[in-house]
Short mmCIF file of C-alpha atoms in Angstrom, two decimals:
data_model
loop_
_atom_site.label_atom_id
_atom_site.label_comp_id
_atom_site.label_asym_id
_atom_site.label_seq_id
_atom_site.Cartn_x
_atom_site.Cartn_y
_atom_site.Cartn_z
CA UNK A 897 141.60 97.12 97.55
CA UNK A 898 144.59 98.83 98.62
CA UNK A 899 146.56 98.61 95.14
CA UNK A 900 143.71 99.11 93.08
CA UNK A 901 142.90 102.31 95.45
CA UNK A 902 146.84 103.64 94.34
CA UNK A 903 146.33 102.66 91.01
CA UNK A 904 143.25 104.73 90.91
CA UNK A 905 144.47 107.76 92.48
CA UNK A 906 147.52 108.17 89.70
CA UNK A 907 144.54 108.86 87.04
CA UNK A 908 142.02 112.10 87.03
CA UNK A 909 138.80 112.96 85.82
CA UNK A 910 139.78 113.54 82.80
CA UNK A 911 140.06 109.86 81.93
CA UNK A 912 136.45 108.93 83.51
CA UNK A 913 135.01 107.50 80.41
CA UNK A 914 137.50 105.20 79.71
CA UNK A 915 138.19 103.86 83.36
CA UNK A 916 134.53 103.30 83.76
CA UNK A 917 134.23 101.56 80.47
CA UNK A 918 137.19 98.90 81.20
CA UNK A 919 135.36 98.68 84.84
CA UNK A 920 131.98 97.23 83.11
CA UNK A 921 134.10 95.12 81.06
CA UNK A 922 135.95 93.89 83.66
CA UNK A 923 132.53 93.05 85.25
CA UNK A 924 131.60 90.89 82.59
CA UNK A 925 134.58 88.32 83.72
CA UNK A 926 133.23 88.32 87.23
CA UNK A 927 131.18 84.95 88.66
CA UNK A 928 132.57 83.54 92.03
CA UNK A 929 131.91 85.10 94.95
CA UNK A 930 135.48 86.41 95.75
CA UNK A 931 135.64 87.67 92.23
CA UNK A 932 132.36 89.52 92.88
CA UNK A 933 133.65 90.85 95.96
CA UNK A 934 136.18 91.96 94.59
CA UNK A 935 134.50 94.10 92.07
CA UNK A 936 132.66 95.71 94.16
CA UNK A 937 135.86 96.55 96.07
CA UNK A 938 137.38 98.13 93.04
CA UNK A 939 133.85 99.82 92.59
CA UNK A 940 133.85 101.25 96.10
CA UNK A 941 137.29 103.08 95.26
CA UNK A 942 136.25 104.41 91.91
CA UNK A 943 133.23 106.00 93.78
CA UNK A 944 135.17 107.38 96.47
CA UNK A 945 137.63 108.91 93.81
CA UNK A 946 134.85 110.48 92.00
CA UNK A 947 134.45 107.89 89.47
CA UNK A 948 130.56 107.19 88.66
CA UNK A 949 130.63 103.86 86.76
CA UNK A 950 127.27 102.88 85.39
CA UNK A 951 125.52 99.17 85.32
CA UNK A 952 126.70 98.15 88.76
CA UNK A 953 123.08 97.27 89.83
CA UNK A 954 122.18 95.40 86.74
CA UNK A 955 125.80 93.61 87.79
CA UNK A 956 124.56 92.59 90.76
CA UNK A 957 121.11 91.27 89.49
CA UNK A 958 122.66 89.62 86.36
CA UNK A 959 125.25 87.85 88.71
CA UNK A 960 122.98 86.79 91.30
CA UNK A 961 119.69 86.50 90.00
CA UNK A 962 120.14 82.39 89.31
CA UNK A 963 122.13 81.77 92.74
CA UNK A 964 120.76 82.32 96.33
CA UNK A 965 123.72 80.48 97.75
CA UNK A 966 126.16 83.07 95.86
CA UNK A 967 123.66 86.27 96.35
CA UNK A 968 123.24 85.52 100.55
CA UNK A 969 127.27 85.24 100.78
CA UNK A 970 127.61 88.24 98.71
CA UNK A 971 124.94 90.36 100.53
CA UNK A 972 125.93 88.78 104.13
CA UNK A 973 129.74 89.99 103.68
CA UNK A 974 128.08 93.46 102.73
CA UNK A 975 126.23 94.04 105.74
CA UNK A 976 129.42 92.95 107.63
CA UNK A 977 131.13 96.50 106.34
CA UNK A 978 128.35 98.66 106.31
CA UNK A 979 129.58 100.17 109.83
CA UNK A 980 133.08 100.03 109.53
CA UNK A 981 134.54 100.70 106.10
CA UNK A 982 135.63 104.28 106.94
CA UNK A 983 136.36 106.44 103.51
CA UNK A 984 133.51 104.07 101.29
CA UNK A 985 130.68 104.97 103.88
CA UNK A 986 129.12 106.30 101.10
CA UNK A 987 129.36 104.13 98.46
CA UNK A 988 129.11 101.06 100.15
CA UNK A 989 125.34 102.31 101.11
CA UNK A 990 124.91 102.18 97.46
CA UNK A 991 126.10 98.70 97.34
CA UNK A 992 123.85 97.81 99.84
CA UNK A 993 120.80 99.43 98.24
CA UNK A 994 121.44 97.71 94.82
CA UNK A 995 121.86 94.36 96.84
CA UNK A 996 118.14 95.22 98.71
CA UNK A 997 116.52 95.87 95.39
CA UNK A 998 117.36 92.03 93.48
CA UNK A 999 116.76 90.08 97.49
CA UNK A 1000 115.83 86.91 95.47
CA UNK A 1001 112.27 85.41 96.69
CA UNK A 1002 112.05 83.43 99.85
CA UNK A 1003 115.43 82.87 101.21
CA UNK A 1004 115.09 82.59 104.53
CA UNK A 1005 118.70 82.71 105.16
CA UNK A 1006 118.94 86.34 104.37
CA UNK A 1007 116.47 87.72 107.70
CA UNK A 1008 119.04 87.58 109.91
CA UNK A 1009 121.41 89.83 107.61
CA UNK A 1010 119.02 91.83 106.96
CA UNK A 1011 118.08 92.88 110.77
CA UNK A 1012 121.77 93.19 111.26
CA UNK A 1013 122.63 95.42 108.72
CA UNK A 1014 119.21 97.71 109.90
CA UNK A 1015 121.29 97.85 113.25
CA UNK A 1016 124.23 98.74 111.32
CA UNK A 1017 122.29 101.72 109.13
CA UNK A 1018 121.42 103.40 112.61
CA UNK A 1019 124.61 103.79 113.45
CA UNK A 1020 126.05 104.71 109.93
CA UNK A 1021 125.58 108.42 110.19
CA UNK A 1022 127.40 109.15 113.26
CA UNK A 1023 130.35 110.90 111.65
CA UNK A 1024 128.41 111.83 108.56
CA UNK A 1025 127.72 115.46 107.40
CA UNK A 1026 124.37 114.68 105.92
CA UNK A 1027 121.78 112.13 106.70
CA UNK A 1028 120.71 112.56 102.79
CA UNK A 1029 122.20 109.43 100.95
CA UNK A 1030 119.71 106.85 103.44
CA UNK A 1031 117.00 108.14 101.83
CA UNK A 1032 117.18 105.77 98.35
CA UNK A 1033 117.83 103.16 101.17
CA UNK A 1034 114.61 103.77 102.98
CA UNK A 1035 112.55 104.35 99.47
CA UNK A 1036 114.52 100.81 98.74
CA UNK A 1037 112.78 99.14 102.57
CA UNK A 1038 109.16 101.05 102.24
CA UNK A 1039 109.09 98.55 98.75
CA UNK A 1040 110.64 95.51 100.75
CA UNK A 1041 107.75 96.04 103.31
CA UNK A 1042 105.26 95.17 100.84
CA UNK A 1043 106.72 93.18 98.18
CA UNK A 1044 109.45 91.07 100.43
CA UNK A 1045 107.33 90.92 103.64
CA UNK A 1046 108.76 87.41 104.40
CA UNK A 1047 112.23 89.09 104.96
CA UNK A 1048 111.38 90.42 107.98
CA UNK A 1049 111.80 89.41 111.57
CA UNK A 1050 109.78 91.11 114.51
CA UNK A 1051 113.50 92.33 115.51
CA UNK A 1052 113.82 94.08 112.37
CA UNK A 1053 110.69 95.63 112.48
CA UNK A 1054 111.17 96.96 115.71
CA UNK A 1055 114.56 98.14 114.60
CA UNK A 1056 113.13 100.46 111.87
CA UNK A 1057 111.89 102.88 114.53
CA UNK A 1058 115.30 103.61 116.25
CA UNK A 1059 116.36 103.72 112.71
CA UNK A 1060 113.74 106.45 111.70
CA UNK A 1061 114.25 108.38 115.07
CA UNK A 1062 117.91 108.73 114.34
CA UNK A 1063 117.85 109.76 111.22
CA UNK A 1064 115.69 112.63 111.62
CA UNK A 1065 117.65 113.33 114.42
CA UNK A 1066 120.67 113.58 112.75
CA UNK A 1067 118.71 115.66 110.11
CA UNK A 1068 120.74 119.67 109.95
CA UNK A 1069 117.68 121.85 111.67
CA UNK A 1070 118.29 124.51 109.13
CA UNK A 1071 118.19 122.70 106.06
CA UNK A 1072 114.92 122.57 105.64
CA UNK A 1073 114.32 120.56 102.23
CA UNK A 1074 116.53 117.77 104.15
CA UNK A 1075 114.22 117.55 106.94
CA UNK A 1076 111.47 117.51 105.08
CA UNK A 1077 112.53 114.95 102.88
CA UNK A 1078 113.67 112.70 106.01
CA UNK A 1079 110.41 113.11 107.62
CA UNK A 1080 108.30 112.25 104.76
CA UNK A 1081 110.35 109.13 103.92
CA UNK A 1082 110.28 108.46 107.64
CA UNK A 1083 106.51 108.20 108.01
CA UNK A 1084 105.85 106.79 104.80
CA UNK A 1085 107.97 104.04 106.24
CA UNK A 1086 106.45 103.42 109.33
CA UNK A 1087 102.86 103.79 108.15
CA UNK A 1088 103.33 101.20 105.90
CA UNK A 1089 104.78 99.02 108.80
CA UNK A 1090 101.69 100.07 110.13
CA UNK A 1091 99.30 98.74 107.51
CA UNK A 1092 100.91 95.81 106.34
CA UNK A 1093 102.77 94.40 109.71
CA UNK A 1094 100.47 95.54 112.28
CA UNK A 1095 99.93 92.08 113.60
CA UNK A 1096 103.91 92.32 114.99
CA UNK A 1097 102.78 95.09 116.81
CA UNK A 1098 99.96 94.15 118.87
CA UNK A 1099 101.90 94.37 122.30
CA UNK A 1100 104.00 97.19 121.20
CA UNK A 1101 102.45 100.75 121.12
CA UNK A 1102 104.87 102.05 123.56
CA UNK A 1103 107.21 102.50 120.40
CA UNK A 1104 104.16 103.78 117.86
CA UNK A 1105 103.37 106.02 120.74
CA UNK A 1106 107.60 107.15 121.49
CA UNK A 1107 108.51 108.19 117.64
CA UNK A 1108 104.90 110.06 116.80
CA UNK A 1109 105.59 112.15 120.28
CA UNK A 1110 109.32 112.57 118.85
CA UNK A 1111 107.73 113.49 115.48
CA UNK A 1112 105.64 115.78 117.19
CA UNK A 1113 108.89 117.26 119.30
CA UNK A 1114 110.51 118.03 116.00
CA UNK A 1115 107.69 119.58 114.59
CA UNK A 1116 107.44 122.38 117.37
CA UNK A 1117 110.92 122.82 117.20
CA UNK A 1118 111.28 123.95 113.56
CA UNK A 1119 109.69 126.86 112.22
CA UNK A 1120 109.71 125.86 108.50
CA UNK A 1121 108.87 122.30 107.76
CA UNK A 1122 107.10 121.50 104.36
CA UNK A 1123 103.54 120.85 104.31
CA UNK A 1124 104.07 117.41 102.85
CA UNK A 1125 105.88 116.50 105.70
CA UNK A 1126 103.57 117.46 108.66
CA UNK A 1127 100.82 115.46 106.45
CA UNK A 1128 102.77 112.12 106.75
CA UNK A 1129 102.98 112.65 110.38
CA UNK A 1130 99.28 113.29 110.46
CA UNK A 1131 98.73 110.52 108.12
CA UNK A 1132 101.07 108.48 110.26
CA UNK A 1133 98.53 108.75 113.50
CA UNK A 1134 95.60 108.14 111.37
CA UNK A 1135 97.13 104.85 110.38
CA UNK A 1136 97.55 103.95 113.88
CA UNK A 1137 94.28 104.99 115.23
CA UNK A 1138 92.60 103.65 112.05
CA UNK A 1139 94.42 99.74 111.51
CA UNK A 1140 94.58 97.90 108.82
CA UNK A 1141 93.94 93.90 109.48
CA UNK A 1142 94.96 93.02 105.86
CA UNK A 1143 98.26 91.29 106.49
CA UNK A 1144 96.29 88.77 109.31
CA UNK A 1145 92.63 88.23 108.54
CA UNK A 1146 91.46 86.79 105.31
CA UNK A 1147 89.01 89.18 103.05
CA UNK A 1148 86.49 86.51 102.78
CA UNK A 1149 86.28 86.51 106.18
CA UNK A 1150 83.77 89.42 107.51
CA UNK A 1151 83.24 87.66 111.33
CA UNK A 1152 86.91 87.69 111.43
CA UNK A 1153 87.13 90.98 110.13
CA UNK A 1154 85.12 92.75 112.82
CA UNK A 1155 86.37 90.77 115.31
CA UNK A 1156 89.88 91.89 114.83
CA UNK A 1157 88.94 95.59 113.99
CA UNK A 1158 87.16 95.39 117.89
CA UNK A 1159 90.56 93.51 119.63
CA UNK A 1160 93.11 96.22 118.21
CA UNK A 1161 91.00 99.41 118.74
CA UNK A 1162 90.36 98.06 122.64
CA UNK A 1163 94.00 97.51 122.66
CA UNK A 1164 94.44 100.70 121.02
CA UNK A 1165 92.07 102.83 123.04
CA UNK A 1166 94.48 101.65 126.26
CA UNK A 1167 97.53 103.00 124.77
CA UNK A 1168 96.74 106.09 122.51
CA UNK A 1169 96.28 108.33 125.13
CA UNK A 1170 100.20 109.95 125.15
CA UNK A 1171 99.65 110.87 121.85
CA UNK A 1172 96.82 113.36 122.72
CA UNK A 1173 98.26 114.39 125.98
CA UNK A 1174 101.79 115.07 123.95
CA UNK A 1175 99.60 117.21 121.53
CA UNK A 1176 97.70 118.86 124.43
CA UNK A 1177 100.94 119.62 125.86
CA UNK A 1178 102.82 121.31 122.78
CA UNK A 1179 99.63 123.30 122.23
CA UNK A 1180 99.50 125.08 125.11
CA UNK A 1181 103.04 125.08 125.98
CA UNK A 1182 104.99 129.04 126.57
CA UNK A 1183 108.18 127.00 124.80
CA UNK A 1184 108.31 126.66 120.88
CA UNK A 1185 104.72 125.83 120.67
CA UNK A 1186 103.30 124.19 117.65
CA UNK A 1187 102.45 126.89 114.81
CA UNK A 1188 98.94 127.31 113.83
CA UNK A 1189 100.03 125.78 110.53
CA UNK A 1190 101.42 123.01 111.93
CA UNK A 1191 98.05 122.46 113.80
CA UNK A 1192 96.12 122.68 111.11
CA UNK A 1193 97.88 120.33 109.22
CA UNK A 1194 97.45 117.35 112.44
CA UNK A 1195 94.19 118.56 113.84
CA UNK A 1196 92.43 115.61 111.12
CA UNK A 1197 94.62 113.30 112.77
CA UNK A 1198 93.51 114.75 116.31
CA UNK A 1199 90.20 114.18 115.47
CA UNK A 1200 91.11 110.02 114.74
CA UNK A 1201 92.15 110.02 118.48
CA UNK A 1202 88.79 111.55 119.38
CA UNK A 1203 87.14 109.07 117.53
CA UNK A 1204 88.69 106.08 119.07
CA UNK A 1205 88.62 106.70 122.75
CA UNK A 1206 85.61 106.19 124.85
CA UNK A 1207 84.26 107.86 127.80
CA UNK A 1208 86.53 106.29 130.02
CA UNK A 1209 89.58 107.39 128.39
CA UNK A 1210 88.43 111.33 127.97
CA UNK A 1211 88.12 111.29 131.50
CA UNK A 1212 91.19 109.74 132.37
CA UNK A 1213 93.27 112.14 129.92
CA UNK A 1214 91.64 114.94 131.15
CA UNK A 1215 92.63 113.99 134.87
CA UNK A 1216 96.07 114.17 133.78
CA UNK A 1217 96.49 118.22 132.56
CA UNK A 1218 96.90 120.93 134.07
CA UNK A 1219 94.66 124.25 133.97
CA UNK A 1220 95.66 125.25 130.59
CA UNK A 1221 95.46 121.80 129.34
CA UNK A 1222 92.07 120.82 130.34
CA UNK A 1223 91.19 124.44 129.15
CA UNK A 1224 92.64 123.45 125.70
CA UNK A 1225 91.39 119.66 125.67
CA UNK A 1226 88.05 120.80 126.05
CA UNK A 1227 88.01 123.57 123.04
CA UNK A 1228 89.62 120.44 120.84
CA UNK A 1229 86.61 117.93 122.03
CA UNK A 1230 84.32 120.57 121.37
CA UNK A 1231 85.21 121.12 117.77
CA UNK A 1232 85.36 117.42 117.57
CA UNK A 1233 81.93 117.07 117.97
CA UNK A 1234 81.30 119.72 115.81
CA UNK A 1235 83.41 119.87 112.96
CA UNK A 1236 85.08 116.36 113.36
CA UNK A 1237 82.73 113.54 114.20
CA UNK A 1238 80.95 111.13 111.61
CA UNK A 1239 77.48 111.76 110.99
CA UNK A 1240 74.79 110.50 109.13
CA UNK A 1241 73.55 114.08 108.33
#
């Protein structure tokens, strides 16, 4: 890597065309696993010189696509760098996403890899100057979730909400069509976790509950998000307050059905509550408030929480607020019952 990284540096721009075309060539001769390792080596410095060679991911597919002994070495060795590879942060994400998109079909050998480089991902942006480049990685996992759902493990899936959290986090507060961007992706994610792994989540709505408070938090903090992306968070909630039972109960099976639909939103009805307290809170709070846009954007979602708690629950959340709160809470429940309840009329 080192020689081929001097090598590199000696030529310019200028003579793009023809580096990149020997590069694909040179592809073509690649088969083992060290040679393919080492391509991607040499690709890594041709991206961080400002090379763009082309056909790397159909290299990786081509290569791979008729070995899962060769592809889980390959992608295992990846992950292992992901963290630690200093100059080729970036392109080595690229690597990674290309490797993501051709995961051959039931290999169980490559969960484990895959929940460690998630762990890796969250810390990947620490020293970077834009969170921007995960997003083709997170479009690349909101697929995985639904076509690859074998790949993975309750730790991954835990792991994707400090992974969301951070990003946005890390997210400039004044670019605006960043944070946007991050917190649609974000949500898209983790509704679809939500609709298509919701059995692995049965005992844990302390962390559905954490990141749609922190979504909530960021949301009251900046004064120009897009519309699109307050509509994923409220879309988010709904999800949660509204479950899907697809991925655990069979469609021929309408007993079961119910059944399950009646277990999570009991479950559900004993953990929601922070969500509409949190709400509550940044409503009537004298400290970057949510905007009356923002409001009406999540007020749908509001109304979901509404629908889902019983009597019990109302009374228990209303205990909990202050003056203003309760004053608040009961204009919401009002309108509720007005404008936001189901009825046959």
């Amino acid at each position: 890597l080192g020689t081929f990284s001097v090598e590199i540096e000696k030529l310019d721009l200028a003579n793009e065309a023809r580096v990149c075309d020997i590069f694909s060539l040179y592809l073509t001769t690649l088969s083992t696993e060290s040679e393919i390792l080492t391509g991607i080596a040499h690709y890594l410095v041709l991206k961080s010189n400002g090379f763009n060679p082309q056909g790397f991911s159909a290299f990786i597919k081509n290569s791979t696509k008729s070995d899962a002994e060769l592809f889980q070495g390959i992608f295992e060795k990846t992950v292992h760098i992901i963290g630690t590879c200093g100059n080729y942060k970036l392109p080595i994400l690229e690597v990674y996403q290309s490797l993501l998109e051709h995961i051959p079909s039931k290999n169980e050998k490559l969960v484990m890899p895959l929940a460690r480089s998630v762990g890796q991902l969250i810390s990947w942006s620490d020293d970077q100057p834009s969170v921007a480049p995960l997003v083709p990685v997170l479009e690349t996992i909101k697929n995985l979730l639904i076509t690859q759902q074998w790949v993975f493990s309750q730790y991954t899936i835990e792991t994707l909400f400090p992974l969301c959290c951070k990003t946005v986090s890390q997210c400039n507060p004044n670019n605006e069509t960043e944070l946007g961007n991050i917190i649609e992706v974000t949500t898209q994610l983790l509704s679809i976790v939500l609709n298509f792994h919701s059995f692995r989540l049965t005992n844990r709505y302390h962390l559905i509950n954490s990141i749609i408070c922190f979504y909530m938090d960021v949301l009251s903090n900046s004064s120009h998000v897009s519309v699109n992306a307050v509509q994923n968070v409220s879309r988010l909630i709904i999800n949660y307050c509204e479950p899907s039972t697809s991925s655990t109960v069979s469609k021929n099976s309408d007993a079961g059905l119910h059944s399950k639909v009646s277990l999570l939103k009991k479950n559900l009805r004993r953990s929601v509550g922070p969500v509409l307290l949190k709400y509550i809170k940044l409503c009537v709070s004298n400290f970057n408030p949510l905007s009356n846009s923002v409001r009406k954007e999540l007020i749908g979602s509001i109304y979901s929480v509404f629908a889902l708690l019983s009597q019990d629950e109302l009374v228990t959340i209303n205990a909990s607020l202050d003056h203003a709160g309760k004053t608040y809470f009961k204009k919401i429940y009002e309108d509720f019952k007005t404008n936001g309840k189901w009825r046959e009329d």
